[in-house]
Amino acid sequence: MLTYFANLSPQHRRSWGLVVAYVALLLAVSYVDFGYNTAGQTAFRGILLGMLVFMVASGLSLIFGLLDVLNFAQGAFLLIGAYVGYDVYTSLDAGTTVRFLAAIVSGVVFVGVLGAIMETGLIRPLYDRPVFQIVLTFGLAAVLLDLVERYYGPDPKQPLDPPGFLDNNFTLFDQSLSYYRLFIIFLGLTMMVGVFLLLNRTRIGIIIRAGVQDSEMVQALGINVRLIFTLVFVLGAALAALGGIALVPYQGATLEMGNQFLILAIVVIVIGGMGSYEGTAIASIVVGLTRAVAEQLSLEHFDAPVLAETSILLLMIVVLLVQPSGLFGREE
Amino acid sequence: MMSMIERTIYANTQKIKDPTLRGLAESAARLVLENWAYLLFVIVLWRFPYIVADLTDTEVQPRRPTGDSVFWQSEMARALALTCLAMSYNLLFGFSGVISFGHALFFGAGGYVTFIVLNEYDASYQQGALIVVIGITLILALFSRMNVRQLLIIALIGVLLTLLLMPGEGTLSFYQAIGLAVVASIAVSLISGVVTLRLRGIYFAMFTLALAEMFWVLAKSGTFRDITGAEDGLGFRDILPESFNPTPTFDGSRLDMYRLTVVFFVIVFIAIRRYLNSPVGRVMIAIRENEERARTIGYNTFYYKVLTMTFAGVIATLSGLLFVIWATDKRVHPEALSLKYTVDPLLNSLIGGIGTLTGPVIATLGLSLGETYLRNETFTLDTGLFGILTVWQLAVVLVVGLVWWLFRRPLQTGLRRVVDMVRRDTARAATFASGTHGHWALILGYYGLVVLLLLAVGLVIGSEIAHNLEFKGDVYNVSDLWELFLGILFVVVVMALPHGIVGTWNTFWANRRVRRLEQSAQQSAPKGNNSAS
Amino acid sequence: MTDYILEVQNIHTFIGEFHILEGVTVQVPPGSITVLLGRNGAGKTTTLRSIIGLTPPRSGQIIFKGEVIQGRRAYHIARMGIGYVPENRIIFRDLTVAQNLQIAERQKGDLDRKADFIFTLFPDLKRLYTLPGGNLSGGQQQMLAVARALVPDNDLLLIDEPSEGLAPVIIEQMMEAIRQLSSHTTVLLVEQNFQVASRLAERYVIIEEGLSVHAGLIADLVQDRDLIKTYLGVA
Ligand SMILES: Nc1ncnc2c1ncn2[C@@H]1O[C@H](COP(=O)(O)OP(=O)(O)OP(=O)(O)O)[C@@H](O)[C@H]1O
Ligand SMILES: [Mg+2]
């Protein structure tokens, strides 16, 4: 960890400074404006949101970094994960904990298989027509959304009870919260660390990082890069699905949440720098916090929480104008 | 055939004595001869209400009840609006290579901006707009590298537009509202262009998607019900001037409006064609082919892209307004800003043929009129098709065919691997239990187990499917499955027909012509030196 | 069959719609250094990339160790025993020197077996072992790129312009390393620097506008001033 900071390039060091300053500013504003407790609650919500966004964004970023495909179907993966998870969670006949685990496994596996089929069958033949790859993932996202709507109906699904072992409350900042929220944060952190270890400590991770720079050269070393491509695509899809399932006991399942998180994830990778893992992780938290604080601000001052929607876009515009390659991206 | 007619006509023009008249006749003849298919199409469009009326024995403009002709007039008019949307998308994506995933924003803005300003306008807006113009000029003066003359021009245009489109007293006219919608669309184009078009194309796609989604959410939200009407959208039966109101009971205005729609379509088509043939358009196509090279030659590719983006945005805005005017409930809904109106023009451009002029027209008209025509048809899985297959069998054939075709390479290698594996295992078992014939037992036992396992899994999945197939007797509406059909069509076109219908057709004929020419060249050329190619 | 380890027979390679190679024939006998000569943009790099399978030829034949390899996937070809050292010393900047070498392992333990050999050829790399590849100097990066191809047991090395942009001292060192290599494996080299090429290689093939126009022993070429002048523009 210390060596990480010691080896930082000047650009990244400045970006760290910016991030810390910005987050401090956000916290200060919310403290002054909302008071201690509400500010704390808002920050907590922001971190929670950041963790969920991270699960979509990390896949988006990894896939883009290695395959050079921006997977617009990433939101649809989250959506399908959520609905399949919801389906399993409500239809099984067992204790909540068992049902919850079953929901996670089935959702992740289902979406993982879907991702594998999509990558091998549809994306792979299009590597020499990259524009069509983007168009394809975008179109597929719409098609998948349609299918989910046909199959599960247009009405939103209500949040479900969290699994038994998490169905307790604790008090934080004067607010009673379900342990399930802590679980989401824990899950997000686990994924962050897990993927970090995968990228840095395993042979596959090293191949992925090498492939991000030059996949052709990796291939010329005798490594079946296409297989790694599929693997990363599946990993990204599975992470998004996991995020979707994690959302079910928290927010329920709605048709809109796929695109909602896709947009957040897009903003995250633009801010963090496309293809940079650390950037994605940091920007997820930044975006989550921004969103939560903006929501609270627009609620208190304009009684219009939707206005928070604009905050994300403003953030994106500012970053694109000031540092188009993102905070931790490589200059192009 | 055609060439004979051509020659006769040209020969006749030559008989005219007066040189000016002859010149005129010549160009008229060329215009007609080169565009006869387009002209025919426009005539059919123009006469469409009457054609339908004749075919269905209904009236073009009945009092009540309305008949088929009236119904198809609206359908055709809406389809034409969508066609213009698709053409504008194709201009951007197909001819310029700029991928926008937020085109719906412009489409929706057509209705929303027009009616919001009509509803909300009051005279104080004029001063506000003037202040904005001054502010923008100041910002540009401070932060951009424009010189005084450019700044003055910008300020002048801004002031003129304000005075033209925003009355200082009284209310806004409908035309001024349309003008404001166009201005808004241009402003959005410029902003998105400045923010992202200098970067890699993918940034533009992401940005426009986020922008459009944001406005969709805002339009849907109940918070701004006073302004946007939330899910109910904005209605405008009363605001609309009579000449724009295609309500069936009005005398005359409905047919006029239909004709106006056709005229709009023709103008858009010609404008895009002209644009592409203009120097700007040609640079644009060069950029699509190779942006790096266009930049090296010295073109400011950014400028051309923003220009095209603006042009396409304005067309989309006007199409959106037209679409709302022809909507059955005369309201603009949040749906107009949703992904649907980005995906549809994308799909139509792809199916028709990106980078072709007529492709989006054919695909949009075909698909949207086709959907209307089939919308209320029903079928069951056992309905026979063409007397050979049932729907159910066709679906199985299609799915299996699609899966095989998409996965043919992995499946082939997989099969080869399995065969290899069996062969290897047999050999290994043979050495392991050589001479005792026991190896056959080993192999049978091993593979028997594997086969049994596969069978079990297959049975479970199979019975699950069979169980779910209880819906076999159910009756389906075509419209229920229309989107699924479009989705499959989309995948097939992207994977197999990247040039769409028209593009594939054109390449086919072009290749044939080239082959013919080569053949005739080979025949006429002296033998022995045809190695150069 | 033949006594060549690699035979490239009349290959035609396209990049997009551009016809880049219009008939290249190269024959490489085992245990020697063969050099591809030709002007800038003649198609030397494309020839190497065609062999390894990164730009597969559309027609013609490539035979490596008696097996037809064109049309196979690049990783498959590499695994048959071909190491590729690309132009412009492409190493993985974000990975450490150690990881750059590890990634080239085809079997576990490849690197352990070869480490000593690699460090005797390029002693610098031992010192830089834990540094990110991006921090290395140009010459060191070139050494790493060559070393990477040495990690697995390769029967043929394709080396593209190893001396490009290097200081004379480093070039000497690199040449020495390649000479030592060639006692273990066969080398197909692309080299613009005719001095370097003529001192290293035994055989040459000249490529001109996508066509192999001349081949033979380098010793004969050195005598043939006219030929050198016509095709290479140096005298
Ligand atoms: N992606 C590409 N698109 C179009 N043409 C290309 C592409 N890559 C290479 N070429 C062309 O192919 C030809 C051969 O290129 P190649 O890199 O093989 O030459 P080379 O002999 O290695 O040259 P150098 O000595 O400069 O490295 C050149 O004319 C080059 O312009
Ligand atoms: Mg080269």
CSV table of C-alpha atoms in Angstrom, one decimal, chain A residues 64-240:
chain,number,residue,atom,x,y,z
A,64,PHE,CA,-13.6,-1.8,-22.1
A,65,GLY,CA,-9.9,-1.9,-21.0
A,66,LEU,CA,-9.3,-5.4,-22.4
A,67,LEU,CA,-11.8,-5.9,-25.2
A,68,ASP,CA,-12.1,-2.3,-26.3
A,69,VAL,CA,-15.9,-2.8,-26.2
A,70,LEU,CA,-18.0,-0.4,-24.2
A,71,ASN,CA,-20.7,-2.8,-23.0
A,72,PHE,CA,-23.9,-0.9,-23.0
A,73,ALA,CA,-25.7,-4.1,-21.9
A,74,GLN,CA,-24.1,-3.9,-18.5
A,75,GLY,CA,-27.2,-2.2,-17.1
A,76,ALA,CA,-29.3,-4.9,-18.6
A,77,PHE,CA,-27.1,-7.5,-16.8
A,78,LEU,CA,-27.9,-5.8,-13.5
A,79,LEU,CA,-31.5,-5.7,-14.4
A,80,ILE,CA,-31.7,-9.4,-15.3
A,81,GLY,CA,-29.7,-10.4,-12.2
A,82,ALA,CA,-32.2,-8.5,-10.1
A,83,TYR,CA,-35.3,-10.0,-11.6
A,84,VAL,CA,-34.0,-13.5,-11.7
A,85,GLY,CA,-32.8,-13.1,-8.1
A,86,TYR,CA,-36.2,-11.7,-7.2
A,87,ASP,CA,-37.9,-14.6,-8.9
A,88,VAL,CA,-35.8,-17.2,-7.1
A,89,TYR,CA,-36.0,-15.4,-3.8
A,90,THR,CA,-39.8,-15.3,-3.9
A,91,SER,CA,-40.6,-18.6,-5.4
A,92,LEU,CA,-38.4,-21.0,-3.4
A,93,ASP,CA,-39.7,-22.8,-0.4
A,94,ALA,CA,-37.0,-22.4,2.2
A,95,GLY,CA,-35.7,-20.1,4.9
A,96,THR,CA,-34.7,-16.6,3.8
A,97,THR,CA,-31.0,-17.2,4.1
A,98,VAL,CA,-31.1,-20.2,1.9
A,99,ARG,CA,-33.4,-18.4,-0.6
A,100,PHE,CA,-31.1,-15.4,-0.6
A,101,LEU,CA,-28.0,-17.5,-1.3
A,102,ALA,CA,-29.9,-19.4,-4.0
A,103,ALA,CA,-30.9,-16.1,-5.5
A,104,ILE,CA,-27.4,-14.9,-5.6
A,105,VAL,CA,-26.0,-18.1,-7.1
A,106,SER,CA,-28.8,-18.5,-9.7
A,107,GLY,CA,-28.8,-14.8,-10.8
A,108,VAL,CA,-25.0,-14.7,-11.1
A,109,VAL,CA,-24.8,-18.0,-13.0
A,110,PHE,CA,-27.7,-17.1,-15.3
A,111,VAL,CA,-26.2,-13.8,-16.2
A,112,GLY,CA,-22.7,-15.2,-16.4
A,113,VAL,CA,-23.9,-17.8,-19.0
A,114,LEU,CA,-25.8,-15.1,-20.8
A,115,GLY,CA,-22.6,-13.0,-20.9
A,116,ALA,CA,-20.6,-16.0,-22.2
A,117,ILE,CA,-23.1,-16.6,-25.0
A,118,MET,CA,-23.2,-13.0,-25.9
A,119,GLU,CA,-19.4,-12.6,-26.0
A,120,THR,CA,-18.7,-15.8,-28.0
A,121,GLY,CA,-21.7,-15.7,-30.3
A,122,LEU,CA,-22.3,-12.0,-30.9
A,123,ILE,CA,-19.3,-9.8,-30.0
A,124,ARG,CA,-16.5,-12.1,-31.0
A,125,PRO,CA,-17.3,-12.2,-34.7
A,126,LEU,CA,-17.4,-8.4,-34.7
A,127,TYR,CA,-13.9,-7.6,-33.6
A,128,ASP,CA,-13.0,-6.2,-37.0
A,129,ARG,CA,-16.2,-4.0,-37.0
A,130,PRO,CA,-15.8,-2.2,-33.6
A,131,VAL,CA,-18.6,0.3,-34.3
A,132,PHE,CA,-21.0,-2.6,-34.7
A,133,GLN,CA,-19.9,-4.0,-31.4
A,134,ILE,CA,-21.0,-0.9,-29.6
A,135,VAL,CA,-24.3,-0.7,-31.6
A,136,LEU,CA,-24.8,-4.4,-30.8
A,137,THR,CA,-24.5,-4.1,-27.1
A,138,PHE,CA,-26.7,-1.0,-27.1
A,139,GLY,CA,-29.4,-2.7,-29.2
A,140,LEU,CA,-29.1,-5.8,-27.1
A,141,ALA,CA,-29.6,-3.8,-23.9
A,142,ALA,CA,-32.9,-2.5,-25.4
A,143,VAL,CA,-33.9,-6.0,-26.5
A,144,LEU,CA,-33.1,-7.5,-23.1
A,145,LEU,CA,-35.1,-4.8,-21.4
A,146,ASP,CA,-38.1,-5.6,-23.6
A,147,LEU,CA,-37.8,-9.2,-22.8
A,148,VAL,CA,-37.7,-8.6,-19.0
A,149,GLU,CA,-40.7,-6.4,-19.3
A,150,ARG,CA,-42.6,-9.0,-21.4
A,151,TYR,CA,-41.7,-11.8,-18.9
A,152,TYR,CA,-42.0,-10.0,-15.6
A,153,GLY,CA,-44.5,-7.3,-16.4
A,154,PRO,CA,-44.0,-3.5,-16.3
A,155,ASP,CA,-44.9,-3.0,-12.6
A,156,PRO,CA,-42.0,-2.5,-10.2
A,157,LYS,CA,-41.3,-5.2,-7.6
A,158,GLN,CA,-41.4,-4.2,-4.0
A,159,PRO,CA,-38.3,-4.6,-1.9
A,160,LEU,CA,-38.1,-7.9,-0.2
A,161,ASP,CA,-37.2,-8.8,3.4
A,162,PRO,CA,-33.5,-9.1,3.8
A,163,PRO,CA,-32.3,-12.7,4.6
A,164,GLY,CA,-32.8,-13.7,8.2
A,165,PHE,CA,-29.2,-13.3,9.5
A,166,LEU,CA,-29.2,-9.7,8.3
A,167,ASP,CA,-32.7,-8.8,9.3
A,168,ASN,CA,-31.8,-6.7,12.3
A,169,ASN,CA,-31.4,-3.1,12.8
A,170,PHE,CA,-28.7,-0.9,14.1
A,171,THR,CA,-28.6,2.8,14.8
A,172,LEU,CA,-26.3,5.1,13.0
A,173,PHE,CA,-26.5,8.9,12.9
A,174,ASP,CA,-29.7,8.7,14.8
A,175,GLN,CA,-31.3,6.5,12.2
A,176,SER,CA,-32.3,2.9,12.5
A,177,LEU,CA,-30.9,1.0,9.6
A,178,SER,CA,-31.0,-2.6,8.5
A,179,TYR,CA,-27.8,-4.6,8.8
A,180,TYR,CA,-28.5,-5.5,5.2
A,181,ARG,CA,-27.1,-2.1,4.2
A,182,LEU,CA,-23.9,-2.9,5.9
A,183,PHE,CA,-23.9,-6.2,4.0
A,184,ILE,CA,-24.1,-4.3,0.7
A,185,ILE,CA,-21.1,-2.2,1.6
A,186,PHE,CA,-19.2,-5.3,2.8
A,187,LEU,CA,-20.1,-7.0,-0.5
A,188,GLY,CA,-18.8,-4.1,-2.5
A,189,LEU,CA,-15.6,-3.8,-0.6
A,190,THR,CA,-15.0,-7.6,-0.9
A,191,MET,CA,-15.5,-7.3,-4.7
A,192,MET,CA,-13.2,-4.3,-4.8
A,193,VAL,CA,-10.4,-6.1,-3.0
A,194,GLY,CA,-11.2,-9.4,-4.7
A,195,VAL,CA,-10.8,-8.0,-8.2
A,196,PHE,CA,-7.8,-6.1,-7.1
A,197,LEU,CA,-6.1,-9.3,-5.9
A,198,LEU,CA,-7.2,-11.1,-9.1
A,199,LEU,CA,-5.6,-8.4,-11.2
A,200,ASN,CA,-2.4,-8.1,-9.3
A,201,ARG,CA,-1.7,-11.5,-7.8
A,202,THR,CA,-2.8,-14.1,-10.3
A,203,ARG,CA,-1.4,-15.1,-13.7
A,204,ILE,CA,-4.8,-14.4,-15.3
A,205,GLY,CA,-4.8,-11.0,-13.7
A,206,ILE,CA,-1.4,-10.3,-15.1
A,207,ILE,CA,-2.5,-11.4,-18.5
A,208,ILE,CA,-5.5,-9.2,-18.3
A,209,ARG,CA,-3.4,-6.2,-17.4
A,210,ALA,CA,-1.0,-6.9,-20.2
A,211,GLY,CA,-3.9,-7.4,-22.6
A,212,VAL,CA,-5.4,-4.0,-21.6
A,213,GLN,CA,-2.2,-2.5,-23.1
A,214,ASP,CA,-1.7,-4.7,-26.1
A,215,SER,CA,-3.8,-7.8,-26.5
A,216,GLU,CA,-2.1,-8.7,-29.8
A,217,MET,CA,1.2,-9.0,-28.2
A,218,VAL,CA,-0.2,-11.2,-25.5
A,219,GLN,CA,-1.6,-13.5,-28.2
A,220,ALA,CA,1.8,-13.6,-29.9
A,221,LEU,CA,3.3,-14.9,-26.7
A,222,GLY,CA,1.2,-18.0,-27.0
A,223,ILE,CA,-1.7,-17.1,-24.8
A,224,ASN,CA,-5.3,-17.6,-26.0
A,225,VAL,CA,-6.4,-14.1,-25.4
A,226,ARG,CA,-9.9,-14.7,-26.8
A,227,LEU,CA,-10.6,-17.0,-23.9
A,228,ILE,CA,-9.5,-14.4,-21.4
A,229,PHE,CA,-11.8,-11.9,-23.2
A,230,THR,CA,-14.7,-14.2,-22.6
A,231,LEU,CA,-13.7,-14.7,-19.0
A,232,VAL,CA,-13.5,-11.0,-18.4
A,233,PHE,CA,-16.8,-10.4,-20.1
A,234,VAL,CA,-18.4,-13.1,-17.9
A,235,LEU,CA,-16.8,-11.7,-14.8
A,236,GLY,CA,-18.1,-8.2,-15.6
A,237,ALA,CA,-21.6,-9.5,-16.3
A,238,ALA,CA,-21.6,-11.6,-13.1
A,239,LEU,CA,-20.5,-8.6,-11.0
A,240,ALA,CA,-23.3,-6.5,-12.4
